[in-house]
Tab-separated table of C-alpha atoms and ligand atoms in Angstrom:
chain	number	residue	atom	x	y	z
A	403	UNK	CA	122.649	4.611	-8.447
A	404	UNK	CA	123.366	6.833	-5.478
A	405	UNK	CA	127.053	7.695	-5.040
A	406	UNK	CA	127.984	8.963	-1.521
A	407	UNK	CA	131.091	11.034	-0.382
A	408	UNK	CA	132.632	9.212	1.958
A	409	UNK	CA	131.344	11.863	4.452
A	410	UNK	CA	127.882	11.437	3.761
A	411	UNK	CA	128.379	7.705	4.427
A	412	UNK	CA	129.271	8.881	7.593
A	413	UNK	CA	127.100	10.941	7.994
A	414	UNK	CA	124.382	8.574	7.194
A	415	UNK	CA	125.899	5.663	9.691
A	416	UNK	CA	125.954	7.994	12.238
A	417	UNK	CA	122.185	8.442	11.960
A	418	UNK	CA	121.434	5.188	11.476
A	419	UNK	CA	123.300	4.468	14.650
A	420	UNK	CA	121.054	7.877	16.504
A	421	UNK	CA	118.320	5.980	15.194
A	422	UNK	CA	118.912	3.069	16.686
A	423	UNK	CA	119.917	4.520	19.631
A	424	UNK	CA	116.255	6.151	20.111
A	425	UNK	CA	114.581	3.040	19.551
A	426	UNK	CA	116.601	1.403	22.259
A	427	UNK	CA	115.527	4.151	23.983
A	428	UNK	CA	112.143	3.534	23.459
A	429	UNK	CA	112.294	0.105	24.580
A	430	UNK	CA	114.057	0.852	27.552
A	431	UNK	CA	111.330	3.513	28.425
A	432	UNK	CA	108.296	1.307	27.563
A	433	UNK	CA	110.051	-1.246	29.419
A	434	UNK	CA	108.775	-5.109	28.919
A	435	UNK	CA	105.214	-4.869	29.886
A	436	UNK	CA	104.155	-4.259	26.299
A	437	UNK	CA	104.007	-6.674	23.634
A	438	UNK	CA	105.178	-6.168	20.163
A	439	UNK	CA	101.756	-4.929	18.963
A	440	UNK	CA	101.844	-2.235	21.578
A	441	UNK	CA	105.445	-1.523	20.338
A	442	UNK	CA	104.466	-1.154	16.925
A	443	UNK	CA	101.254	0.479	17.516
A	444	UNK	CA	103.352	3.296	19.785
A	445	UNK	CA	105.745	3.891	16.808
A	446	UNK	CA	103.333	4.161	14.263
A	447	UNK	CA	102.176	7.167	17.026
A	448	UNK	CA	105.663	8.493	16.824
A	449	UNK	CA	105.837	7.990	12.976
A	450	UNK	CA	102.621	10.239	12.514
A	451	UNK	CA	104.352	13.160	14.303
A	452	UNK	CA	102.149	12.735	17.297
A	453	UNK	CA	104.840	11.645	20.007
A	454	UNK	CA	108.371	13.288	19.137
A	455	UNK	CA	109.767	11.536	22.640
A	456	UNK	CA	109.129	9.163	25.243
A	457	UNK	CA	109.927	10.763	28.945
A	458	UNK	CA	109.318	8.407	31.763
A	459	UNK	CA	106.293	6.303	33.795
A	460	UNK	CA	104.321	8.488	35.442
A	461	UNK	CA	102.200	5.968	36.597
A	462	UNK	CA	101.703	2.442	36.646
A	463	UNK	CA	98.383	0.626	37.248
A	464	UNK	CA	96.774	-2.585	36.699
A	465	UNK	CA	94.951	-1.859	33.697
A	466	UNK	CA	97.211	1.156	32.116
A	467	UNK	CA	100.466	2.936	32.259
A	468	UNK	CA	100.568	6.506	31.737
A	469	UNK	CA	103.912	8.221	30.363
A	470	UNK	CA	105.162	11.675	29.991
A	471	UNK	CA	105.704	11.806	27.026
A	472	UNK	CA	106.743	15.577	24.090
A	473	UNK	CA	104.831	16.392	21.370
A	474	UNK	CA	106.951	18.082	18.281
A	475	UNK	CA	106.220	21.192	19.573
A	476	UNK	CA	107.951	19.835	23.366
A	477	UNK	CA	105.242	20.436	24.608
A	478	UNK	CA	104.002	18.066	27.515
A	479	UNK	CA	101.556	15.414	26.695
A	480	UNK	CA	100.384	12.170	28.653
A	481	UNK	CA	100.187	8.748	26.656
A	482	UNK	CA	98.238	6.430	28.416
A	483	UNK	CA	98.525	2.735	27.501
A	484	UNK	CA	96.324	0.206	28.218
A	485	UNK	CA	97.858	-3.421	29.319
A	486	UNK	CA	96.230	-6.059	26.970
A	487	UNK	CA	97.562	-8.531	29.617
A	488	UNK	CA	95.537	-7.641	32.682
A	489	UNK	CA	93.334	-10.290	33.667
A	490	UNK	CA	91.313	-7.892	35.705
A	491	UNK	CA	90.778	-5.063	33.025
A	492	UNK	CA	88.938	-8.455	31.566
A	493	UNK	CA	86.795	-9.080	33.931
A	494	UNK	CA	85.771	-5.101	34.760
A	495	UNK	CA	85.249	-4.089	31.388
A	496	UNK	CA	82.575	-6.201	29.649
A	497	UNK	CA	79.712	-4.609	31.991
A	498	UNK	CA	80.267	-1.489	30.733
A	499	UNK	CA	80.801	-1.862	27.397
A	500	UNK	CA	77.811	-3.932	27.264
A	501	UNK	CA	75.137	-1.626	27.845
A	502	UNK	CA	76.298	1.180	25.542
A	503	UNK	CA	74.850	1.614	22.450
A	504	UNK	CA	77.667	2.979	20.767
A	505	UNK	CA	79.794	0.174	21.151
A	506	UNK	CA	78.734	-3.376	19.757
A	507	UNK	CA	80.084	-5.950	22.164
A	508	UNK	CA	83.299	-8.139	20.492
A	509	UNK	CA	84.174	-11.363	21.721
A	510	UNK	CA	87.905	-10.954	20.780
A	511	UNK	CA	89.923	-9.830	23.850
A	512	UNK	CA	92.037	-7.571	22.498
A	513	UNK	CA	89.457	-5.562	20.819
A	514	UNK	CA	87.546	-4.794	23.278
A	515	UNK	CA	90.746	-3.142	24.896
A	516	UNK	CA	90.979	-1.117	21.636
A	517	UNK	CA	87.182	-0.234	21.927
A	518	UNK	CA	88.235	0.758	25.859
A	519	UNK	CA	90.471	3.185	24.352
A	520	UNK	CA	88.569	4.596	21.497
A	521	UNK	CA	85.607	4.935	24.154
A	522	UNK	CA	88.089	6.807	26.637
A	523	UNK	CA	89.137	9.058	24.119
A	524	UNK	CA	85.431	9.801	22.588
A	525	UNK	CA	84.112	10.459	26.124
A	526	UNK	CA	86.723	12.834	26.834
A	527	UNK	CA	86.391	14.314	23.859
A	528	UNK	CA	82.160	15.280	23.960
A	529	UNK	CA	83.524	16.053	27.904
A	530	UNK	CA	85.825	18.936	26.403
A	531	UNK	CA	83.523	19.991	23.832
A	532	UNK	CA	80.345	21.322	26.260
A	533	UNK	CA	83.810	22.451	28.691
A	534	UNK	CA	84.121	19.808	31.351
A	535	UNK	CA	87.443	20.296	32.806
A	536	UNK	CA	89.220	17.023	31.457
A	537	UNK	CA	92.652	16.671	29.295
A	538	UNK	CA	92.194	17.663	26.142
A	539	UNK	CA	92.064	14.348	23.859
A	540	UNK	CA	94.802	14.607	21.336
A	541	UNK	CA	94.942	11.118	19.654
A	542	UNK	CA	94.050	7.387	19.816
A	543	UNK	CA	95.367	4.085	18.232
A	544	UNK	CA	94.605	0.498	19.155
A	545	UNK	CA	95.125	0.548	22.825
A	546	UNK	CA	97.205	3.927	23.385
A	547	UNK	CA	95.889	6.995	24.176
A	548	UNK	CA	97.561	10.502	23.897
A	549	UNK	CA	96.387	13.708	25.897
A	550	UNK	CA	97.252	16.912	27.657
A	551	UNK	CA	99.537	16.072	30.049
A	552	UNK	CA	97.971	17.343	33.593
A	553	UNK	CA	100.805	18.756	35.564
A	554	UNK	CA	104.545	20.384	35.377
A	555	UNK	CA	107.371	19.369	33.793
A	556	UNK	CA	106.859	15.769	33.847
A	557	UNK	CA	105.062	16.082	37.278
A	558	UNK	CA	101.842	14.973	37.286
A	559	UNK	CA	99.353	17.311	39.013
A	560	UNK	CA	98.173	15.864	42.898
A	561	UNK	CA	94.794	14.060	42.662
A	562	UNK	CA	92.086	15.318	45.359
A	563	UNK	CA	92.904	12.849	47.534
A	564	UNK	CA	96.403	14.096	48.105
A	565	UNK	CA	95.008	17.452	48.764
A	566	UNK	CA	96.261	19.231	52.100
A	567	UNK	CA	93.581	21.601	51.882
A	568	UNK	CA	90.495	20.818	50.598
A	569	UNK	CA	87.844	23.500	50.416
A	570	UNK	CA	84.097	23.724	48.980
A	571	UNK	CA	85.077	25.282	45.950
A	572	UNK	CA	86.623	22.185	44.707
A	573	UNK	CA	83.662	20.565	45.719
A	574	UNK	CA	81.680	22.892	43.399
A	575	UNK	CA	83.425	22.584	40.599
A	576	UNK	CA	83.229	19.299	40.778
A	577	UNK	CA	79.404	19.191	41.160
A	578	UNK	CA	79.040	21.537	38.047
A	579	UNK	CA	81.081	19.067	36.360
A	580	UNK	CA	78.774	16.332	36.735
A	581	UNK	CA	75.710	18.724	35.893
A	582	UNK	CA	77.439	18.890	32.514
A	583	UNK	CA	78.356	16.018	31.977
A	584	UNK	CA	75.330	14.984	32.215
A	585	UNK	CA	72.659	17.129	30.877
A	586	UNK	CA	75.274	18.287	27.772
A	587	UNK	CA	77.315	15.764	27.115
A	588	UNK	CA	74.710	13.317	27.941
A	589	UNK	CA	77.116	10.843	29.992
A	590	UNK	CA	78.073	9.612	33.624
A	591	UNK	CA	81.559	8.973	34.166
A	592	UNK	CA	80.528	6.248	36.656
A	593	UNK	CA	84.048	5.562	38.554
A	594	UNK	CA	83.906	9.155	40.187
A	595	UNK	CA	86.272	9.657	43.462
A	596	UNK	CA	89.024	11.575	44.559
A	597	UNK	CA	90.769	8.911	43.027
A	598	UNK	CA	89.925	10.154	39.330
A	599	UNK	CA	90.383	13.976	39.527
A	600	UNK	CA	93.630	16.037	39.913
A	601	UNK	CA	93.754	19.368	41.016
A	602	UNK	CA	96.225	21.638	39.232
A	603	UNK	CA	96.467	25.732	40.589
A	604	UNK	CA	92.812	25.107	42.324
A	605	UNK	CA	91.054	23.684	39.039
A	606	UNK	CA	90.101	20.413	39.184
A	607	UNK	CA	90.820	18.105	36.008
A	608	UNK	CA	88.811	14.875	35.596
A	609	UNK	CA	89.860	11.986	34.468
A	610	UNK	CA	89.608	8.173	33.370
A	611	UNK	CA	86.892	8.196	30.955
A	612	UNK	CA	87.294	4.520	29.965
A	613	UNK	CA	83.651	3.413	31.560
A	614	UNK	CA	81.953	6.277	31.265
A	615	UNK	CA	78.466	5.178	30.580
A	616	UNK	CA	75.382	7.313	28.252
A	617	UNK	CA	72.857	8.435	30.233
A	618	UNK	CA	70.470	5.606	28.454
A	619	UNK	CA	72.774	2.971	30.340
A	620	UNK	CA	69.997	0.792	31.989
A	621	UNK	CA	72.726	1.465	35.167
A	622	UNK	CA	73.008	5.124	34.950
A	623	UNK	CA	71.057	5.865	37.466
A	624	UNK	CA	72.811	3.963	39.879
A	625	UNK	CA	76.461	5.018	38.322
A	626	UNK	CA	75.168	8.676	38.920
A	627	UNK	CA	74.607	8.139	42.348
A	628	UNK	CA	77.584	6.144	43.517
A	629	UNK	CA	79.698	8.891	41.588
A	630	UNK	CA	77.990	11.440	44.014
A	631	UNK	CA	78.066	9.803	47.153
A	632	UNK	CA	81.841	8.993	46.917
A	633	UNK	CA	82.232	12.557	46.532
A	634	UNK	CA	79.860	13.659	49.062
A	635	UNK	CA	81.649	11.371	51.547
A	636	UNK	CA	85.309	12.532	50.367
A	637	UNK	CA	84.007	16.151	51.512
A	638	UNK	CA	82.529	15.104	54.807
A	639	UNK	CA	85.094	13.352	55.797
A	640	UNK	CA	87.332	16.616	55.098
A	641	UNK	CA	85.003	18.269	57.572
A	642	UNK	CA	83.195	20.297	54.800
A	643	UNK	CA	79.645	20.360	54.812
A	644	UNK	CA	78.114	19.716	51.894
A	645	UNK	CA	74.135	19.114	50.834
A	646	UNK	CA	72.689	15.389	51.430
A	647	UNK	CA	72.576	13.196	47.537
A	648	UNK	CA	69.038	13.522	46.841
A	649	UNK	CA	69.755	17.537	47.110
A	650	UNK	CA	72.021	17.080	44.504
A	651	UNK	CA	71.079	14.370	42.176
A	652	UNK	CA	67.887	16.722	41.587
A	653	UNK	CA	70.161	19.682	40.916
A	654	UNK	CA	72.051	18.011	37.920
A	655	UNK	CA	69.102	16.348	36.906
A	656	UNK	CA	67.569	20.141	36.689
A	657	UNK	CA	68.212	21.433	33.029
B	1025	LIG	N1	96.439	13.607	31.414
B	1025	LIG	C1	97.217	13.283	32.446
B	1025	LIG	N2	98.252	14.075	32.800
B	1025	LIG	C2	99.044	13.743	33.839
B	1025	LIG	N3	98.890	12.650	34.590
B	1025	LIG	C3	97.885	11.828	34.301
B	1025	LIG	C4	96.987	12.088	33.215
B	1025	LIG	N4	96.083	11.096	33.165
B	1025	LIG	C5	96.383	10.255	34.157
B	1025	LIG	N5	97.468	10.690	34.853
B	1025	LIG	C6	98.085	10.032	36.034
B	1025	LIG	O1	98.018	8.641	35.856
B	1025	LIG	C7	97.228	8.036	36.874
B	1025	LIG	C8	96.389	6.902	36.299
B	1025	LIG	O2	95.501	7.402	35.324
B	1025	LIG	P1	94.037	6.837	35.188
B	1025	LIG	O3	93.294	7.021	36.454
B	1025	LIG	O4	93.478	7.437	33.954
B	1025	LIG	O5	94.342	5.304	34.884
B	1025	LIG	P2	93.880	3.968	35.638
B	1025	LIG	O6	94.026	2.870	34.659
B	1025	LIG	O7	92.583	4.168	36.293
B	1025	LIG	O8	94.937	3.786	36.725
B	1025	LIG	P3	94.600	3.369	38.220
B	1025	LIG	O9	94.148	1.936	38.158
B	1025	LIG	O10	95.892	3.577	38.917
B	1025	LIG	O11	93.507	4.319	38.670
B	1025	LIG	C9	96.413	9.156	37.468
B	1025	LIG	O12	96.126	8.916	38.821
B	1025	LIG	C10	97.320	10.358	37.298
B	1025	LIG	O13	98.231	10.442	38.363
B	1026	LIG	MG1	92.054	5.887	37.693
């Protein structure tokens, strides 16, 4: 048996109570969208020593939410959760999925939102290993997904298309981004726009890796493309002239 001073009892209500507390916390931060699962899933994150705090929403989308969250260290990170309730994520996600070798279809819903996850964080991570500019993958489990957080004290960095001046350097970098992604880590991220890159002190950051297809997709091709003519035409329409698609789809195909 276990005899307590009185204090300690105290002592040991009181951090019960601070426990509590937290996990109210939690919940209140998380909000309702998330179903118990998610809740569990997101403390078994914080359990491991991965996520010491939830901050707030930094944004909130139809498939995903993605939190500010502190690592142990406080360090920033982003924790991005996928909504196993979006009816549209359903519909958008079994084309991709399906012609990717690495990923065996599954009829089971929620799953295949786990397998989104796990194939968001995989792509990211062969994208930071040949030195694509992307967050660096820190963790994933079930349908969350923790990374560098891309910004400033809780601020996200501005994606491209928020921009007030946009220059052909970013369109570079961007370019040589693809190259890489391509001929080294052997993918195509396949929903490229200004939509899916921030810009943080004048170095771009891609991001949203979920469909990011191999290049032996029997699509590639055409994801290749699309990704460079919605960045060709985001630069035009800025008034900076950049080279035609063909021009460039032959440069990143160069090795
Ligand atoms: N690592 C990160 N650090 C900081 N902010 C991030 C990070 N990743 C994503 N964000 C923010 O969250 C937003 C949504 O992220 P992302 O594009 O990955 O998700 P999504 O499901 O495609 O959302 P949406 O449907 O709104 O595009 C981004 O536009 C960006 O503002
Ligand atoms: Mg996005």
């Amino acid at each position: 048996m276990i005899i307590m001073w009185k204090n300690d009892i105290t002592k040991e209500i009181e951090k019960k109570r601070l426990k509590i507390r937290k996990d109210e916390d939690l919940f209140e931060t998380v909000e309702e969208v998330f179903d118990t699962r998610t809740l569990m899933a997101l403390y078994r994150i914080i359990n491991k020593g991965i996520i010491s705090e939830m901050r707030g929403v930094v944004k909130s989308g139809k498939e995903s939410r993605v939190y500010w969250a502190k690592d142990k260290n406080d360090n920033d990170i982003a924790v991005k959760i996928y909504l196993t309730s979006s009816m549209e994520f359903r519909k958008s996600i079994f084309q991709y999925i399906q012609g990717d070798p690495r990923f065996k279809v599954v009829k089971d819903y929620r799953k295949m939102i786990y397998t989104w996850a796990q194939k968001e964080y995989k792509n990211l991570q062969i994208a930071y290993e040949v030195n694509v500019s992307v967050p660096k993958p820190i963790y994933v489990y079930e349908n969350i997904l923790v990374m560098e957080f891309i910004g400033e004290n809780g601020v996200p960095a501005p994606l491209l298309k928020d921009l007030s001046v946009i220059n052909i350097e970013l369109f570079n970098q961007i370019i040589d981004a693809i190259k890489k992604l391509y001929n080294k880590a052997k993918i195509i991220h396949a929903d490229l726009s200004e939509y899916n890159i921030m810009v943080r002190n004048n170095k771009i950051y891609i991001i949203d890796f979920g469909q990011a297809v191999t290049i032996e997709h029997p699509m590639s091709y055409e994801f290749l493309l699309r990704d460079i003519k919605n960045i060709v035409r985001f630069f035009r329409k800025n008034g900076i002239d950049v080279p035609d698609d063909e021009v460039i789809i032959k440069w990143i195909k160069e090795v």
